[in-house]
XYZ file of C-alpha atoms in Angstrom:
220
model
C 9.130 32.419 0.734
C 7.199 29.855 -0.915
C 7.646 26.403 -0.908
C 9.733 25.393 -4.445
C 8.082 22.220 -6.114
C 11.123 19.836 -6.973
C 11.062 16.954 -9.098
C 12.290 13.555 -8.441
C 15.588 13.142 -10.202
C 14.220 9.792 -12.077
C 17.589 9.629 -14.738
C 20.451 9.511 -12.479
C 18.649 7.753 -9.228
C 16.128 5.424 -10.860
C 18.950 2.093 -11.148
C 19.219 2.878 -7.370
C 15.878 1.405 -6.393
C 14.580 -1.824 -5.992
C 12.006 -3.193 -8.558
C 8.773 -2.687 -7.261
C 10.020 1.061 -6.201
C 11.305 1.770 -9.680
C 8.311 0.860 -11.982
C 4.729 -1.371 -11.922
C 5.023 -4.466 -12.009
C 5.210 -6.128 -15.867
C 2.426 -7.596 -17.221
C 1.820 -11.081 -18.053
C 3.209 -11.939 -22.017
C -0.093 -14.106 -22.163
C -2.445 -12.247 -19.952
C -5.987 -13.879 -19.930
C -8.800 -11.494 -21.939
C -11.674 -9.924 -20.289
C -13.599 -12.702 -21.597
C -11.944 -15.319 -21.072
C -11.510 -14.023 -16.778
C -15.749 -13.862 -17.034
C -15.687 -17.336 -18.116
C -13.419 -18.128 -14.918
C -16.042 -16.367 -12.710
C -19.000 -18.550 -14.430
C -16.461 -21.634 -13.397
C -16.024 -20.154 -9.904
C -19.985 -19.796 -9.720
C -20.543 -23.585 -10.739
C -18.344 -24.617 -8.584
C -20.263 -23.226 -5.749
C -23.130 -25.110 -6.737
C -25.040 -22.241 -8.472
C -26.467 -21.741 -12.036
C -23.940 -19.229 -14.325
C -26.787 -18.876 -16.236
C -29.354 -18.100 -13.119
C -30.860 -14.471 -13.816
C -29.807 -13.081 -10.724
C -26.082 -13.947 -11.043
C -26.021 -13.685 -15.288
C -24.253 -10.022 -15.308
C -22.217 -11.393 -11.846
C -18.953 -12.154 -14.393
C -18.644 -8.673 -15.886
C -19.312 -6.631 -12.410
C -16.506 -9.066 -10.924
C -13.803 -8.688 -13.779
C -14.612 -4.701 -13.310
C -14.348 -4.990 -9.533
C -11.136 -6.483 -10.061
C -9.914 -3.439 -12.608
C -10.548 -1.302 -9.656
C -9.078 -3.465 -6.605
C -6.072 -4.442 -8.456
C -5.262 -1.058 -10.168
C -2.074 -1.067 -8.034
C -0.200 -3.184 -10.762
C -0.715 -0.602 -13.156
C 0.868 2.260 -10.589
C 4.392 3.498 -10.122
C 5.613 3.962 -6.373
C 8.543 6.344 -7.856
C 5.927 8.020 -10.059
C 3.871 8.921 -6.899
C 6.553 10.207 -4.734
C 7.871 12.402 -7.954
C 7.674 15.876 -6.339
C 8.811 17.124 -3.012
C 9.171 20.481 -1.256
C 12.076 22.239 -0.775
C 11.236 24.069 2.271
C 12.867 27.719 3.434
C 12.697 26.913 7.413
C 14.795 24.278 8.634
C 12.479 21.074 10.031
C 14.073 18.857 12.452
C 11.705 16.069 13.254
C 9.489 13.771 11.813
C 6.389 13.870 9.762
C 4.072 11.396 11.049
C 0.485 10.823 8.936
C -1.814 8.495 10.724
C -4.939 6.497 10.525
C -4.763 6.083 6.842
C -7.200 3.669 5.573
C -6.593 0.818 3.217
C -8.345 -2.098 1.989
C -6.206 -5.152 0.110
C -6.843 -8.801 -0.537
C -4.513 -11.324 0.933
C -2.662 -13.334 -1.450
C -2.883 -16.549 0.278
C -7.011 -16.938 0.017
C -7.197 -13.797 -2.327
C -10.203 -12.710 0.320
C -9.680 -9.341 1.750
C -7.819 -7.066 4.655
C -8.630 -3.611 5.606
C -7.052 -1.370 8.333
C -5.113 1.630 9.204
C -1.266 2.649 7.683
C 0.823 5.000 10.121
C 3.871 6.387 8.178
C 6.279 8.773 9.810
C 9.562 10.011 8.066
C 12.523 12.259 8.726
C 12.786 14.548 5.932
C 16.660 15.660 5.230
C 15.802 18.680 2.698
C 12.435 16.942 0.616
C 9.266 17.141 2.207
C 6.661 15.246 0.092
C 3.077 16.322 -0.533
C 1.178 14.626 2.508
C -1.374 13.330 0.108
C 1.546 11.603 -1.442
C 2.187 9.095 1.276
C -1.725 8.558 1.394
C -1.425 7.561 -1.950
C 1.861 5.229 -1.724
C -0.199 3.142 0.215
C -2.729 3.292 -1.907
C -0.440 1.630 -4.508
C 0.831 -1.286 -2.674
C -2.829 -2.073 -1.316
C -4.658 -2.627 -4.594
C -2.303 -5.610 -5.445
C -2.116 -9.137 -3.716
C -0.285 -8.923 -0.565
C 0.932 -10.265 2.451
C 0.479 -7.547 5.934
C 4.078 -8.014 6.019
C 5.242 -7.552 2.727
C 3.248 -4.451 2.276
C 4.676 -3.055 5.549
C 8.038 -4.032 4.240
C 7.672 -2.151 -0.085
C 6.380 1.158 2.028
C 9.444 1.828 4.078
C 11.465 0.833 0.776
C 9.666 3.304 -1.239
C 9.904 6.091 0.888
C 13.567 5.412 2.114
C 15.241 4.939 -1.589
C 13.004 7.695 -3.087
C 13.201 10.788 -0.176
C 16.344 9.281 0.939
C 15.347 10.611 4.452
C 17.267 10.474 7.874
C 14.337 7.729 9.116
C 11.315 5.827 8.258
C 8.617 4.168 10.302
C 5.583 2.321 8.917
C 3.326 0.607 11.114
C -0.007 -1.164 10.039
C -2.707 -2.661 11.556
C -5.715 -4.953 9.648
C -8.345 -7.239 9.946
C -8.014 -9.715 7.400
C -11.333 -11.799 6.173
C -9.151 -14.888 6.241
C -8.786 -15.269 9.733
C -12.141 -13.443 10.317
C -14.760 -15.263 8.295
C -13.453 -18.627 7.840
C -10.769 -20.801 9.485
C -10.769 -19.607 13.132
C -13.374 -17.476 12.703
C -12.058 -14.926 14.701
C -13.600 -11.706 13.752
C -11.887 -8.078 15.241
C -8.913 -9.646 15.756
C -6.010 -6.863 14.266
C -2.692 -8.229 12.698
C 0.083 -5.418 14.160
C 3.278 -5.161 11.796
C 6.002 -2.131 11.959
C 9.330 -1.655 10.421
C 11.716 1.402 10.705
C 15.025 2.051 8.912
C 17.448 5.108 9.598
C 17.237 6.849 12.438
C 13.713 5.283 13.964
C 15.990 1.778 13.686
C 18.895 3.049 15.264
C 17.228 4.630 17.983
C 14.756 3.503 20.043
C 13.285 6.435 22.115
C 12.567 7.254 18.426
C 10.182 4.363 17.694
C 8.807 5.079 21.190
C 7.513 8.988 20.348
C 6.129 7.166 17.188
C 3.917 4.789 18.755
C 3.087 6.816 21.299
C 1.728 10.054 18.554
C -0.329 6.977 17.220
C -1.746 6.576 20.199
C -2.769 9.726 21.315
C -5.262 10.334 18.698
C -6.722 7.127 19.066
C -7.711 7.806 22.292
């Protein structure tokens, strides 16, 4: 039998989910215009001691305000929105779904410089298995906004517990982050480890133990 696509019920679960899980974040009333964020680069660029108006660093403004379009897109994306369809399976699966080594890159919102690592998400679907894509892209979401290793860590496990509402959740990530790496300390390769797990992976802690170790394995 073939899997049958169902859609999130957004009407009747949506005021059961936190803010950041139910909808993008709001934009600013008085948002600064394209222009007027290029001028802010040319500031940023005196400031360094260069020329704004220097040949090699004239079109610098634009490419930067465009760069940021692209990094930051995350406050234009819905985590419920992304999570929207699951899979309503015909066999019976009794264990979690673990999707590792997924790549990220996000900016730190401390020195707004970025991070970069690997996301390892595992769930225990009840009856909705999500598109494996899906979780890809969940992190996807968080990561192209200002964050904090922790915080991040913190929205995915949210996301995936409120909208699948499955029997567990485990998130683990590890980064570099250019902060610590390129200025400061100076301590380049040095990985930040955070994990959280809710639901079954919480309660029970052979659970969290078959999760690390399936990390692991294939990073041997």
């Amino acid at each position: 039998m073939d899997a049958i696509v169902k859609p999130w019920p957004k009407q009747s679960s949506a005021q059961s989910l936190s803010d950041h899980v139910r909808a993008a974040p709001q934009p600013l009333e008085n948002r600064p215009t394209r222009e007027q964020a290029e001028e802010a680069v040319r500031t940023l660029i005196a400031f360094a001691g260069d020329n704004p108006a220097r040949e090699g660093v004239l079109e610098t403004p634009k490419r930067v305000v465009e760069a940021y379009e692209e990094m930051f897109r995350g406050y234009t994306e819905c985590p419920a929105d992304v999570l929207d369809k699951t899979f309503a399976e015909s066999e019976a699966y009794d264990d979690f779904v673990l999707v590792r080594d997924i790549t990220f890159n996000s900016h730190c919102e401390h020195h707004m410089m970025p991070f970069f690592g690997r996301a390892h998400v595992a769930y225990r679907p009840v009856d909705r298995v999500v598109g494996l894509s899906k979780l890809a892209r969940l992190v996807d979401v968080y990561a192209h906004r200002l964050q904090t290793q922790e915080h991040m860590n913190a929205q995915l496990v949210t996301a995936i517990d409120e909208i699948l509402k499955p029997k567990g959740v485990a998130v683990m990530i590890e980064a570099e982050h250019m902060c610590m790496s390129i200025r400061g300390v100076t301590k380049p390769g040095a990985l930040t480890v955070t994990t959280q797990f809710r639901g079954s992976f919480k309660d029970d802690p052979n659970e969290q133990i078959r999760f690390m170790t399936s990390i692991r394995a294939g990073q041997r």
